[in-house]
Structure formats: structure tokens, C-alpha cells
mmCIF file of C-alpha atoms in Angstrom:
data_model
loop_
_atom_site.group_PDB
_atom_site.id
_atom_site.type_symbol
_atom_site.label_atom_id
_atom_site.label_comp_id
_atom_site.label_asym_id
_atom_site.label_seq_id
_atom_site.Cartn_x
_atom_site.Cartn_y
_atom_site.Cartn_z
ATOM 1 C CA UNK A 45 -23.154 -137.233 254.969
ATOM 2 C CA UNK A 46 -26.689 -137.431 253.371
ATOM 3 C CA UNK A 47 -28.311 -135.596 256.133
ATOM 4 C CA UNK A 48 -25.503 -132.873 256.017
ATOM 5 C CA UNK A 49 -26.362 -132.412 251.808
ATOM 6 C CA UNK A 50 -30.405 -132.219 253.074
ATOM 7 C CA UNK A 51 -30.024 -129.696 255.672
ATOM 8 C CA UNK A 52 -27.767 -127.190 253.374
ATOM 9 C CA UNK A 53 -30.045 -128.017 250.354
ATOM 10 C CA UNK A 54 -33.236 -127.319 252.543
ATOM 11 C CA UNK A 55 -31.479 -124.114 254.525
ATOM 12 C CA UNK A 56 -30.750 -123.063 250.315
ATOM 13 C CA UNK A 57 -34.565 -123.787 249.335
ATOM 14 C CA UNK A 58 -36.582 -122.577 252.528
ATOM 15 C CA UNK A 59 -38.360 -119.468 253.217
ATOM 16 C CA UNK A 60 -34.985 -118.276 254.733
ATOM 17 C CA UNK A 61 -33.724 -118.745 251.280
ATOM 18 C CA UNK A 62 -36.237 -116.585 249.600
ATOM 19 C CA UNK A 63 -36.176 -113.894 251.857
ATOM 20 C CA UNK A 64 -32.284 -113.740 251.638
ATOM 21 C CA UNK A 65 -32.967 -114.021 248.198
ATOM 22 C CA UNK A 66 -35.421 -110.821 248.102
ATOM 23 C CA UNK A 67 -33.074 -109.476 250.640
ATOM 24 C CA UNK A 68 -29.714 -109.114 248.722
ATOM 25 C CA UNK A 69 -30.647 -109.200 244.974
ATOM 26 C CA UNK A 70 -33.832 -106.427 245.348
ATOM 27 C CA UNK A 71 -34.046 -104.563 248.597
ATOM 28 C CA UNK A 72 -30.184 -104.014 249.430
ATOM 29 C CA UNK A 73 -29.675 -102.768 245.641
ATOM 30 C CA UNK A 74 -32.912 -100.771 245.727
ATOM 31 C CA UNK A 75 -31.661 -99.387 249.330
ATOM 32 C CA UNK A 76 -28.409 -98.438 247.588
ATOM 33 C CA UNK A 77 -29.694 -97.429 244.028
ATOM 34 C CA UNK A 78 -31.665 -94.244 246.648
ATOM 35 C CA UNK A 79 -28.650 -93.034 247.512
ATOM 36 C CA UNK A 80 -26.444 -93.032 244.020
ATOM 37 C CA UNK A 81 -29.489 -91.857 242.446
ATOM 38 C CA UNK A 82 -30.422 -88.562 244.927
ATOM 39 C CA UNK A 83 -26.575 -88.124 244.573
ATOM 40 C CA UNK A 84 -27.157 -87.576 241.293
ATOM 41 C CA UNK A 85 -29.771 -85.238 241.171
ATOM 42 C CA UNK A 86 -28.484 -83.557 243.311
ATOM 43 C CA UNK A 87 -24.953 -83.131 241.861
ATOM 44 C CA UNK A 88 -23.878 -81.686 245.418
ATOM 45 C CA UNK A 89 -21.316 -82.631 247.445
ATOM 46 C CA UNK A 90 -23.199 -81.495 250.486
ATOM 47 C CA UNK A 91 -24.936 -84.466 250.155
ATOM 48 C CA UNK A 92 -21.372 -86.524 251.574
ATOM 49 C CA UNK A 93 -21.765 -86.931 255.061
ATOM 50 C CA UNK A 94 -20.737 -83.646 256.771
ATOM 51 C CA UNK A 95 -18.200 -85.017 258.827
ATOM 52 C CA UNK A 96 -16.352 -87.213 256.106
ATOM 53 C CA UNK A 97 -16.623 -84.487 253.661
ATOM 54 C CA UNK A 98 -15.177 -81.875 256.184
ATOM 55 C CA UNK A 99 -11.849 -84.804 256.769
ATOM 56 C CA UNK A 100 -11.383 -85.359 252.259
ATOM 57 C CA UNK A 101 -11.664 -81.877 251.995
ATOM 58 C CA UNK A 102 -8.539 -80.554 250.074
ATOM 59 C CA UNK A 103 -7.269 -83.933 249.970
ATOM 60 C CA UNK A 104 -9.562 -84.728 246.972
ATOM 61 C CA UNK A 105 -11.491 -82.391 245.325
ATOM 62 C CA UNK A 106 -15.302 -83.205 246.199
ATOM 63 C CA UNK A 107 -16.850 -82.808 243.100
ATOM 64 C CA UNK A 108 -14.563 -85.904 242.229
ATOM 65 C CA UNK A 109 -15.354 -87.629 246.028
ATOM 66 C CA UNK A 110 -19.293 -87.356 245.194
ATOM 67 C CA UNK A 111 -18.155 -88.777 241.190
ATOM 68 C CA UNK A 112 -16.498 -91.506 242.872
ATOM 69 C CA UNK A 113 -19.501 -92.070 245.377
ATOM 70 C CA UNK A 114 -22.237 -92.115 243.078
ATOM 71 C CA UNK A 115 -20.632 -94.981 240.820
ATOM 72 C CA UNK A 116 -19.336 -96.898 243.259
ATOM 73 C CA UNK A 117 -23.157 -97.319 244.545
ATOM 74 C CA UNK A 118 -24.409 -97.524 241.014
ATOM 75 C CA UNK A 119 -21.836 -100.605 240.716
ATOM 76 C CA UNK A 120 -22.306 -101.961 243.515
ATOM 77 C CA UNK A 121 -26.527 -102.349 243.157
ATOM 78 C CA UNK A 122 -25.717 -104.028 239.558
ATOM 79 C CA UNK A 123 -23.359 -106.575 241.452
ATOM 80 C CA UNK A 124 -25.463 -107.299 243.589
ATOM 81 C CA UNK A 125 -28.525 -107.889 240.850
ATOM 82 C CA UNK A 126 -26.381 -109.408 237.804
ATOM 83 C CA UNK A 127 -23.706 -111.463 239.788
ATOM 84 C CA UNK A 128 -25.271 -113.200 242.438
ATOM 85 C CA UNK A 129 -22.452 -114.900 243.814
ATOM 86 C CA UNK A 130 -21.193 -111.623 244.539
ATOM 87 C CA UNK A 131 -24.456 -110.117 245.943
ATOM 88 C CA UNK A 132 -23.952 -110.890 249.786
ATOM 89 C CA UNK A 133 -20.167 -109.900 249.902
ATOM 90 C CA UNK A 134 -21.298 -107.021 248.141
ATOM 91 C CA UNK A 135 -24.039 -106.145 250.139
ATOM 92 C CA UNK A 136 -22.084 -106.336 253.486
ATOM 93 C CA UNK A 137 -19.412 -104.308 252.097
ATOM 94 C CA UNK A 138 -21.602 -101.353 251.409
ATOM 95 C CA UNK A 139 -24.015 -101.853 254.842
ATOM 96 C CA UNK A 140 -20.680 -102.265 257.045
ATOM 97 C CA UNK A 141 -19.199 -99.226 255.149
ATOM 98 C CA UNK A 142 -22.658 -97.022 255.437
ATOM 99 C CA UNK A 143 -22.832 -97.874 259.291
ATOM 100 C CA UNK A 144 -19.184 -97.029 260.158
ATOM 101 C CA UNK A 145 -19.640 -93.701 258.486
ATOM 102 C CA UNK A 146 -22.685 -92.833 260.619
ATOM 103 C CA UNK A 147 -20.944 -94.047 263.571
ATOM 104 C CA UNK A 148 -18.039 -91.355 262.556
ATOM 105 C CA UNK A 149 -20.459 -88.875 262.123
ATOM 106 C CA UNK A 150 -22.223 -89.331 265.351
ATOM 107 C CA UNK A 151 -19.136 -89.368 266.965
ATOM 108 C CA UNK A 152 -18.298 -86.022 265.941
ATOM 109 C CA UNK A 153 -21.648 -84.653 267.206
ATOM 110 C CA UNK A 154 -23.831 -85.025 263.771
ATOM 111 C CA UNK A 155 -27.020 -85.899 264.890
ATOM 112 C CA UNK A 156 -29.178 -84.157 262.554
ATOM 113 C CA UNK A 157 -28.548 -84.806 259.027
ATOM 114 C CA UNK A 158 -26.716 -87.376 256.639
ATOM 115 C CA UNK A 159 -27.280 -86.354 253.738
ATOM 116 C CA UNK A 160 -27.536 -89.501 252.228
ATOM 117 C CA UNK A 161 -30.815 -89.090 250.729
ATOM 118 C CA UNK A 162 -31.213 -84.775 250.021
ATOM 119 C CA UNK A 163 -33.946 -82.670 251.279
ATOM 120 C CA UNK A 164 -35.591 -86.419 252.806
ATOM 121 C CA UNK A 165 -32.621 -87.242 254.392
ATOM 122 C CA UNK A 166 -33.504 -88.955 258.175
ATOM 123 C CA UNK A 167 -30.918 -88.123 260.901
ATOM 124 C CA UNK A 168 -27.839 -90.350 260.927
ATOM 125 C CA UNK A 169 -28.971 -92.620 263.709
ATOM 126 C CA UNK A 170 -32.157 -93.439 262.420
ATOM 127 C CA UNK A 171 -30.435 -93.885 258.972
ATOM 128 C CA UNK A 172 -27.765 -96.741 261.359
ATOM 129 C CA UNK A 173 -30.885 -98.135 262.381
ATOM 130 C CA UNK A 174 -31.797 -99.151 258.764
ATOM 131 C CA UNK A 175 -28.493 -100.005 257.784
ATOM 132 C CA UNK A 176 -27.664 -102.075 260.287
ATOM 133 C CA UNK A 177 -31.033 -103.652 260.337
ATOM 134 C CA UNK A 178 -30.381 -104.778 256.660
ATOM 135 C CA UNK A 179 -26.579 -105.664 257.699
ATOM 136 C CA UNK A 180 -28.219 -108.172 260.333
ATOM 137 C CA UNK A 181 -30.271 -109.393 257.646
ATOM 138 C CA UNK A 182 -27.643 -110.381 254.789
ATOM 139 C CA UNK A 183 -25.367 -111.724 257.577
ATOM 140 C CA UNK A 184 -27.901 -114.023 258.998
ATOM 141 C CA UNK A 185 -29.929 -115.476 256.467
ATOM 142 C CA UNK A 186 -28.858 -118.082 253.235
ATOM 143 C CA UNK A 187 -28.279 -116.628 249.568
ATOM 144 C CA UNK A 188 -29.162 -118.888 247.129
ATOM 145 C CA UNK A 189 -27.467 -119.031 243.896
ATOM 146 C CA UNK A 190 -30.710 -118.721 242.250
ATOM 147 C CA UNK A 191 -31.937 -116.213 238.838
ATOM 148 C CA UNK A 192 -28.570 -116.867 237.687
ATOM 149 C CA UNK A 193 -27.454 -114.396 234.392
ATOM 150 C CA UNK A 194 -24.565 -115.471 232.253
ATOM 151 C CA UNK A 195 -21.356 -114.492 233.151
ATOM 152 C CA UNK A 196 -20.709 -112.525 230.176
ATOM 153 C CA UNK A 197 -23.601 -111.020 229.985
ATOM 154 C CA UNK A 198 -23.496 -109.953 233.924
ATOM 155 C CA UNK A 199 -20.488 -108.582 233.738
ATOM 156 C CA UNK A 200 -21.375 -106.790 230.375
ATOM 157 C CA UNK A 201 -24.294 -105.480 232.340
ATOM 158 C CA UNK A 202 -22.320 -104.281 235.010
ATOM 159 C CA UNK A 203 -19.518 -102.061 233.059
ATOM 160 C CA UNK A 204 -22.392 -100.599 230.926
ATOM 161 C CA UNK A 205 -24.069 -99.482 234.301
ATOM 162 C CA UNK A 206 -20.812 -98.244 235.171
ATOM 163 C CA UNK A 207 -19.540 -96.083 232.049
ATOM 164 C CA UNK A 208 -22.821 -94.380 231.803
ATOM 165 C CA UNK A 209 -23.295 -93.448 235.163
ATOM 166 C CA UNK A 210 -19.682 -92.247 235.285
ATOM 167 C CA UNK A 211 -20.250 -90.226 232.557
ATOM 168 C CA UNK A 212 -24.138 -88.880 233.437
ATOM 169 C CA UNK A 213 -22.303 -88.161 237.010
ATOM 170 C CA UNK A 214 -19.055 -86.253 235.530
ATOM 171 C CA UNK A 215 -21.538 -84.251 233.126
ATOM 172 C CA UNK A 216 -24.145 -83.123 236.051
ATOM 173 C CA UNK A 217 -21.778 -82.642 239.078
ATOM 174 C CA UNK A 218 -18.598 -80.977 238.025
ATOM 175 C CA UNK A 219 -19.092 -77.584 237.440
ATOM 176 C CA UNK A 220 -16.745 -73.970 236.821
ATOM 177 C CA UNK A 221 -16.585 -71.393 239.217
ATOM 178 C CA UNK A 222 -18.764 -68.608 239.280
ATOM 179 C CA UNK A 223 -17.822 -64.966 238.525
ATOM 180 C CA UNK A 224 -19.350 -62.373 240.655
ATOM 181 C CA UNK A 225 -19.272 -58.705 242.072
ATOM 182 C CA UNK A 226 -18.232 -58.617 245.275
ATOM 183 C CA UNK A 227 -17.557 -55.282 247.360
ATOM 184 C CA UNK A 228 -14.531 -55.542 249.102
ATOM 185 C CA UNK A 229 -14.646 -55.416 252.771
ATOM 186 C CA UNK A 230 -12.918 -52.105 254.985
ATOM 187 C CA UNK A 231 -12.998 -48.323 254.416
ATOM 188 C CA UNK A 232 -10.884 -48.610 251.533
ATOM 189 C CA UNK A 233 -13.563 -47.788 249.166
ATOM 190 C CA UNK A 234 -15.621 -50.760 250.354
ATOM 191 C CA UNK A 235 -19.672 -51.401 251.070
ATOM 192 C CA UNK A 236 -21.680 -48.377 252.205
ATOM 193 C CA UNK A 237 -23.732 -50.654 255.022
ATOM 194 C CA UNK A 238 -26.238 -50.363 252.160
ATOM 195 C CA UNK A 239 -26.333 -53.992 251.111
ATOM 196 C CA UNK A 240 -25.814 -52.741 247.592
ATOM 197 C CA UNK A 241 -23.583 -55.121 245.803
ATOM 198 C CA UNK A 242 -23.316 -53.151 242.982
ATOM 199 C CA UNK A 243 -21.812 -50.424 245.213
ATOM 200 C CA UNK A 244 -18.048 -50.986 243.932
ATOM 201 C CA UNK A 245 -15.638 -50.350 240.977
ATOM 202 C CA UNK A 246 -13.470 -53.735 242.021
ATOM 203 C CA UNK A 247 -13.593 -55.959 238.992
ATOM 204 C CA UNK A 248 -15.618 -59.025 239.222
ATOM 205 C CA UNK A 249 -13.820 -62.303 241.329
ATOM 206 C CA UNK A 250 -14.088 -65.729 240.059
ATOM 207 C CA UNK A 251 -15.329 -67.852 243.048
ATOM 208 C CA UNK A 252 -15.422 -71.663 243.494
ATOM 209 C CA UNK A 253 -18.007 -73.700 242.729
ATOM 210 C CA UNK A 254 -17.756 -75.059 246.606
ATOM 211 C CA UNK A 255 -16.612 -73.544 249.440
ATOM 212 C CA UNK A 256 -16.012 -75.118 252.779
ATOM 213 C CA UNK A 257 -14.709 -73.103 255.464
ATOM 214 C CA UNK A 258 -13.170 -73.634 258.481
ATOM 215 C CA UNK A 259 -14.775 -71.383 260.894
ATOM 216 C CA UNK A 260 -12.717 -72.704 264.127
ATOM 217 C CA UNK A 261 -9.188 -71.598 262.536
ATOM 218 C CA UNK A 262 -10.400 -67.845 262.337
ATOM 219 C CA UNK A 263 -9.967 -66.448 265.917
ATOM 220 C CA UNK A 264 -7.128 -64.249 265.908
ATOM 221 C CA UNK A 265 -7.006 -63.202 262.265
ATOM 222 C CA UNK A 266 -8.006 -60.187 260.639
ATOM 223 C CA UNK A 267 -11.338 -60.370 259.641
ATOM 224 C CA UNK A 268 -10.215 -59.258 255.806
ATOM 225 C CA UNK A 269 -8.190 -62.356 255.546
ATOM 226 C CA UNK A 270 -11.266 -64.781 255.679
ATOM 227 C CA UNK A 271 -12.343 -65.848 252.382
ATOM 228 C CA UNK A 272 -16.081 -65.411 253.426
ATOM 229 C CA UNK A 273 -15.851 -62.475 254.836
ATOM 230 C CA UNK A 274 -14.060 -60.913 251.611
ATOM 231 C CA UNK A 275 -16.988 -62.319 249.135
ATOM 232 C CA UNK A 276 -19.862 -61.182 251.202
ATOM 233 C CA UNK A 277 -21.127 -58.205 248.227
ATOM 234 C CA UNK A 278 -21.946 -54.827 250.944
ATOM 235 C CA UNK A 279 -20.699 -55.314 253.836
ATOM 236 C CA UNK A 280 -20.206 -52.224 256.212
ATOM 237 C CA UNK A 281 -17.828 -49.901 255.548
ATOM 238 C CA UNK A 282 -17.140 -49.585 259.568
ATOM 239 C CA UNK A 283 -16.065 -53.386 259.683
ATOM 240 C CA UNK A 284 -12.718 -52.639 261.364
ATOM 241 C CA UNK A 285 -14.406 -50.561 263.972
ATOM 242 C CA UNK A 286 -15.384 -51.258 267.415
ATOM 243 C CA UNK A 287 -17.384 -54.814 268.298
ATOM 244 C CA UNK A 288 -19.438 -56.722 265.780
ATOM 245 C CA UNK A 289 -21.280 -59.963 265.029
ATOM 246 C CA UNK A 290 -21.673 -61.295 261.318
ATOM 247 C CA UNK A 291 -24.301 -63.957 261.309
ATOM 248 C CA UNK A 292 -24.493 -66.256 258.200
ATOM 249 C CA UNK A 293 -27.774 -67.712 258.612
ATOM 250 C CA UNK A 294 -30.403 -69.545 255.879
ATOM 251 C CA UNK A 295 -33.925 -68.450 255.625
ATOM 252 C CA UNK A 296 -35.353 -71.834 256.121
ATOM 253 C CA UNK A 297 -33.345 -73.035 259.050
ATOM 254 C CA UNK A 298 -35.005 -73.572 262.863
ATOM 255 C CA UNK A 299 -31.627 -73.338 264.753
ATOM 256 C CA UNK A 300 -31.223 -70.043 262.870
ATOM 257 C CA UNK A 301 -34.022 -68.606 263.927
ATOM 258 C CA UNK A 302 -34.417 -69.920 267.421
ATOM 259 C CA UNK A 303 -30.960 -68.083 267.888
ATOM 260 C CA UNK A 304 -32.185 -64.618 265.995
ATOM 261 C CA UNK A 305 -34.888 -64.787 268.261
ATOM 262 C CA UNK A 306 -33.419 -65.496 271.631
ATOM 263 C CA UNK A 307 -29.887 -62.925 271.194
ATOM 264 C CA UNK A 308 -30.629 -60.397 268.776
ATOM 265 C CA UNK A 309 -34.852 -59.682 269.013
ATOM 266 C CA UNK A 310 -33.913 -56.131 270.482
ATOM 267 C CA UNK A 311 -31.250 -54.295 272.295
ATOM 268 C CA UNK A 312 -28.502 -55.899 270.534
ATOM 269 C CA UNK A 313 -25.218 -55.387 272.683
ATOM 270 C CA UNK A 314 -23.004 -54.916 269.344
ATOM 271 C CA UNK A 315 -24.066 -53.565 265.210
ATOM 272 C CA UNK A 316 -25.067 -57.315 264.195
ATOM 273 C CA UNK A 317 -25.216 -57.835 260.045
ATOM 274 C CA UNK A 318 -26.617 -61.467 258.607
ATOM 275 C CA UNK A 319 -26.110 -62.254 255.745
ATOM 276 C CA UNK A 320 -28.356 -64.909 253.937
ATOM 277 C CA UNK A 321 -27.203 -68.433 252.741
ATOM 278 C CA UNK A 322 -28.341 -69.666 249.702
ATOM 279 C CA UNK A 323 -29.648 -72.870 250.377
ATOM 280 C CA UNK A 324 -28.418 -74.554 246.925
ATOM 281 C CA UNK A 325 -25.908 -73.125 243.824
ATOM 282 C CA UNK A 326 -29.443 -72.408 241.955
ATOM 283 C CA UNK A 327 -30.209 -69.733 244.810
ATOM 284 C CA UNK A 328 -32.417 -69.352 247.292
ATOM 285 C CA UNK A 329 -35.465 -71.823 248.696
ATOM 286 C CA UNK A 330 -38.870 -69.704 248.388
ATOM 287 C CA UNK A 331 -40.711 -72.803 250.348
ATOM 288 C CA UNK A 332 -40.260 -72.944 254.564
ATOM 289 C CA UNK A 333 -38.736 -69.337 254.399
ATOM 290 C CA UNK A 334 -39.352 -68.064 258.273
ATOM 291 C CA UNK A 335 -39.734 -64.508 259.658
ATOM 292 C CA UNK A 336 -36.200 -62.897 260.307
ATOM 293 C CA UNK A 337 -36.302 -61.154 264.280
ATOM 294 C CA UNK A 338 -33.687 -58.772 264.173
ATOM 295 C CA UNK A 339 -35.474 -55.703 263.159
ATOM 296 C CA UNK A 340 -31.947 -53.557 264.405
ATOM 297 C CA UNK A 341 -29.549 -55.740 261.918
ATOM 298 C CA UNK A 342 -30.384 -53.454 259.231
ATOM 299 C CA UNK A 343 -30.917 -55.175 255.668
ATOM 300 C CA UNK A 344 -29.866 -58.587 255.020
ATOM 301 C CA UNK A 345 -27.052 -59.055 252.905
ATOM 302 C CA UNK A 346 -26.669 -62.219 250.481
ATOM 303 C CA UNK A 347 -23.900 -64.598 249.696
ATOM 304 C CA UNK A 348 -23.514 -64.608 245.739
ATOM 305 C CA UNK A 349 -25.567 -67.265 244.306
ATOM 306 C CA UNK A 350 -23.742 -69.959 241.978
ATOM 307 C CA UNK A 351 -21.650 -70.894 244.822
ATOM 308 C CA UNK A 352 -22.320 -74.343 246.624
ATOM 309 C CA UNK A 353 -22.140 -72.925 250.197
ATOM 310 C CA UNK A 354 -20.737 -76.239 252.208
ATOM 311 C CA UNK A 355 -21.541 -74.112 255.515
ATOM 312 C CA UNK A 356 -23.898 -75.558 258.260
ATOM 313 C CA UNK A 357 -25.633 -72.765 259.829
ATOM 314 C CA UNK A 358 -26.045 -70.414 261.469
ATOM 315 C CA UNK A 359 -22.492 -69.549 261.741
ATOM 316 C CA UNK A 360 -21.439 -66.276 264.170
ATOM 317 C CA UNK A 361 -18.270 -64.423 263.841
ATOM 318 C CA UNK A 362 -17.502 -61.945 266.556
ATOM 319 C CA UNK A 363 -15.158 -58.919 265.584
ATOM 320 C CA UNK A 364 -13.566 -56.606 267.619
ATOM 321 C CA UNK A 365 -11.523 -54.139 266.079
ATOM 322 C CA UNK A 366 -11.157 -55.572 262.355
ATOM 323 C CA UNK A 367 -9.824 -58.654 264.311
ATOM 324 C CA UNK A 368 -11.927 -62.245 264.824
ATOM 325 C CA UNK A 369 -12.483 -62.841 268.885
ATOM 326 C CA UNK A 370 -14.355 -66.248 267.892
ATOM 327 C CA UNK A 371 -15.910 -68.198 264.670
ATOM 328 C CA UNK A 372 -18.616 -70.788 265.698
ATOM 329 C CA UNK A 373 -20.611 -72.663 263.062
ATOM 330 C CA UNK A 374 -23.807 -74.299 263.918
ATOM 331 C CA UNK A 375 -23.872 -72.236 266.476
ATOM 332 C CA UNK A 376 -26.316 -73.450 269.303
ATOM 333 C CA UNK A 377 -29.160 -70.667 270.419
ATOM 334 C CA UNK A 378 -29.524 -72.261 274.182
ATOM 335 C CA UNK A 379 -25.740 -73.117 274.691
ATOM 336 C CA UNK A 380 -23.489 -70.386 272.666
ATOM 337 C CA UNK A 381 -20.322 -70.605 271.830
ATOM 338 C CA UNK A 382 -19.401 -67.292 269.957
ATOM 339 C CA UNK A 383 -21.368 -64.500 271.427
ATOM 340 C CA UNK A 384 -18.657 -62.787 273.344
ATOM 341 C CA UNK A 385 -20.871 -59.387 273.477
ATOM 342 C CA UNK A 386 -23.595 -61.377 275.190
ATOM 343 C CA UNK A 387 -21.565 -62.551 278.006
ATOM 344 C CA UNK A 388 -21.361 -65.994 276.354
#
């Protein structure tokens, strides 16, 4: 019986001990407290996982999801550093939930981004790496009760932490729609082909302050029906006319331009229009912009800035005769899916 109170009181006292210690009271909450807190900045609910946000989508509204989000993180780091009996069940709650995400995300072919941390965001499986790294750590090694706080004064702590976050988070992130000019799209009065989005008498439209789409649900429909579509300011007035590509692109993205350059450098099989994303709601990044190769797709149109874009680009819509032949975000430059005019 003695030997059995030695061994636990020397596995709770060893160097095992301290490094579970350091483990689930400092680096775990620090490892969390990056997340919440670039969240926050932020204030963007692209910075959900892509997949995940794609599934809540319309279920919640994500301005609320990312809320939600940020303080759960933000509570759970002050659990883990102001209760430390709940510090390990705590900390495996939020590894095992991070790494089952990634795995979902992966799944579903995300390879490239999570999001988790903004513009320094690693790809998700580099980001499971760490995560389950750390999981393997608070799983495997002792957490002494040790640098104990009152329990009133913990669980003061932690409420604090929460209210204020909750309300920092609900003051930064939620925001109105935005109220813009947009040309509406056709030959009923609509864009010259200019790119002029002052070109139109149709009173301003209140957008959202996100906007997700769904580009796989468009083939078949009439290309005026796509919300998109109908809030891109100058768009040609010959939309419903003959074969067409609209290309959403952003000015800082690879994929876009590795797919610029390899289909539409020169003798484009079809009138091609892009149209610029902005790469936040505060507009466009000046930093990283790269050259644009389509000198025959005439000037580059803009989305409306003030809008929190949720689109991963570049995203190709093909159009024959008004009516969508295929929608294909993230569209891949070496393996198309949506460039019918191409051959693809």
C-alpha cells in the first residue's frame, strides 16, 4: 500500500509532473488563447474552417458561430489556467475537438488553409500535427494539482474572462449590411461592358455583410438568378448572349493566376470578364498583388467592398445563352472542372 502512495506521489512530483504541469496550465492555453485572439482581430468568419463553416451555414448565422467560437476558446484557456483540476479535461476537449475538425476538413479535400490562425494560418495537416502532438502530450503525462487559486476567486476569474470577451467579440464581429450601387445584369438597361458602376439609375441594394455561395447548385439556372452574378456593379450588357466565362478571382492568389495564365493568356475561345475579390470587408490587399494575364478580358470589374466575400477562389462560371453550363469554385488550373469552351 505504501509503495502504491510513493509511486503516485513521485509520478505527481517528477519531471513528468512539471512538464504536464507547463503542458496544460501554459502551453495548451497559450496554444488556444492564438486562436480566440486572431478570431478576434479578425472579426471574420472566414477564419471558421472552410468546410465546417460551409455545413452551419444558414443553420446559424456565422457572425454568431465565430461569437460563439471565440469565447468558448477564451473560456476554455482561463479553465485551464484558474481551475486546475479542470485543466486536462479541458485541454483534451479542445485538442480532440481541433483534430476532428481538421480531419473533416481534409476529408473534404481542404488541404491548404484552416484558418485558424488568419493571414499565418499553416495548412490543416500541419496544424493536426500540432494538435495532436499536444493531445499525445496531456493524455500521457501526470497533472499535478499544483498553483492552486481559490475556488471563488477562479471561478470569478473565469466569468470575468468570459463577459468581456463576449462583449469585445459581439462589438467587433457583428456588423450591418452594406448599401451599394450595383448595375443590374442583362440588356434591360444594364452595364455597358464598361466596368463603370456608376453606369445605372437602379437605386442602391443593401447587401449582407457575408456572403457564401454555393457555386455547385448553379448549373442550369439563369445566370440573373445568382445572387453574385446580380451584385457584380458593370457587367456586360451582352450577358445573355452567346458563350461566356465570368472568373471571380483575387489579386493576390497563386491558383488564380496559374489558371489566368495557362487558359486565358491569348486566344480566348469565349468573351471572358473577371471580376476582382476583395480580399477582406475593408477592401482590397495592396501587398502580394500579381500581374493579371488576360490582356483580351477587357477591364476588371470589382465586387463591392464592405462585403465579407466567403468565396475561395478563383471561381469560373460558364454561360451559354444567359443560362449557367457549370459553376466551379477553386477551380484547379492543371485539372479543370468548368471550362466547357476549352474542351474541359
Amino acid at each position: 500500500m505504501n509503495d502504491s502512495i510513493d509511486k503516485m506521489t513521485q509520478r505527481q512530483q517528477g519531471p513528468a509532473a512539471l512538464l504536464g504541469l507547463v503542458l496544460c496550465r501554459f502551453v495548451v492555453p497559450l496554444w488556444v488563447l492564438m486562436g480566440g485572439t486572431a478570431k478576434l482581430i479578425e472579426g471574420s468568419p472566414r477564419l471558421l474552417p472552410e468546410h465546417l463553416r460551409k455545413l452551419i451555414d444558414g443553420a446559424v448565422d456565422l457572425h454568431v458561430a465565430l461569437i460563439a467560437f471565440i469565447v468558448i476558446e477564451f473560456i476554455a484557456a482561463a479553465l485551464m489556467v484558474l481551475r486546475p483540476r479542470l485543466a486536462r479535461p479541458t485541454a483534451l476537449f479542445m485538442l480532440g475537438s481541433f483534430c476532428l475538425v481538421l480531419i473533416w476538413e481534409m476529408i473534404n479535400g481542404n488541404f491548404t488553409d484552416c484558418g485558424c490562425l488568419a493571414s499565418i494560418s499553416p495548412p490543416p495537416w500541419l496544424m493536426l500535427t500540432i494538435d495532436a502532438a499536444l493531445l499525445i502530450g496531456v493524455c500521457a503525462l501526470p497533472v499535478p494539482d499544483r498553483l492552486q487559486v481559490d475556488d471563488r476567486i477562479g471561478w470569478a476569474g473565469v466569468t470575468l474572462v468570459a463577459i468581456a470577451v463576449a462583449s469585445i467579440a459581439i462589438m467587433h464581429v457583428q456588423r450591418d449590411g452594406v448599401m451599394v450601387p450595383v448595375t443590374p445584369v442583362g440588356p434591360e438597361g444594364a452595364g455597358d461592358g464598361t466596368g463603370d458602376p456608376g453606369s445605372t439609375t437602379e437605386p442602391p441594394l443593401v447587401l449582407p455583410a457575408y456572403y457564401q455561395p454555393d457555386p455547385g447548385s448553379w448549373a442550369g439556372t439563369s445566370v440573373r438568378d445568382i445572387n453574385l452574378v446580380k451584385w457584380t456593379p458593370g457587367l456586360p450588357a451582352d450577358l445573355d448572349e452567346g458563350r461566356r466565362y465570368l472568373i471571380y478571382y483575387s489579386r493576390t492568389c497563386e491558383h488564380c493566376h496559374e489558371l489566368l495564365l495557362s487558359h486565358f493568356e491569348f486566344d480566348l475561345p469565349a468573351p471572358t470578364t473577371i471580376i476582382a475579390i476583395p480580399e477582406s470587408a475593408d477592401g482590397f490587399t495592396e501587398d502580394g498583388q500579381l500581374d493579371n494575364p488576360c490582356l483580351e478580358c477587357g477591364d476588371e470589374l470589382q465586387l463591392p467592398v464592405g462585403v465579407d466575400w466567403l468565396i475561395t477562389p478563383p471561381v469560373v462560371i460558364a454561360i451559354e445563352d444567359g443560362v449557367v453550363q457549370c459553376a466551379q469554385e477553386a477551380e484547379d488550373a492543371f485539372d479543370p472542372a468548368c471550362l466547357p469552351w476549352h474542351g474541359y
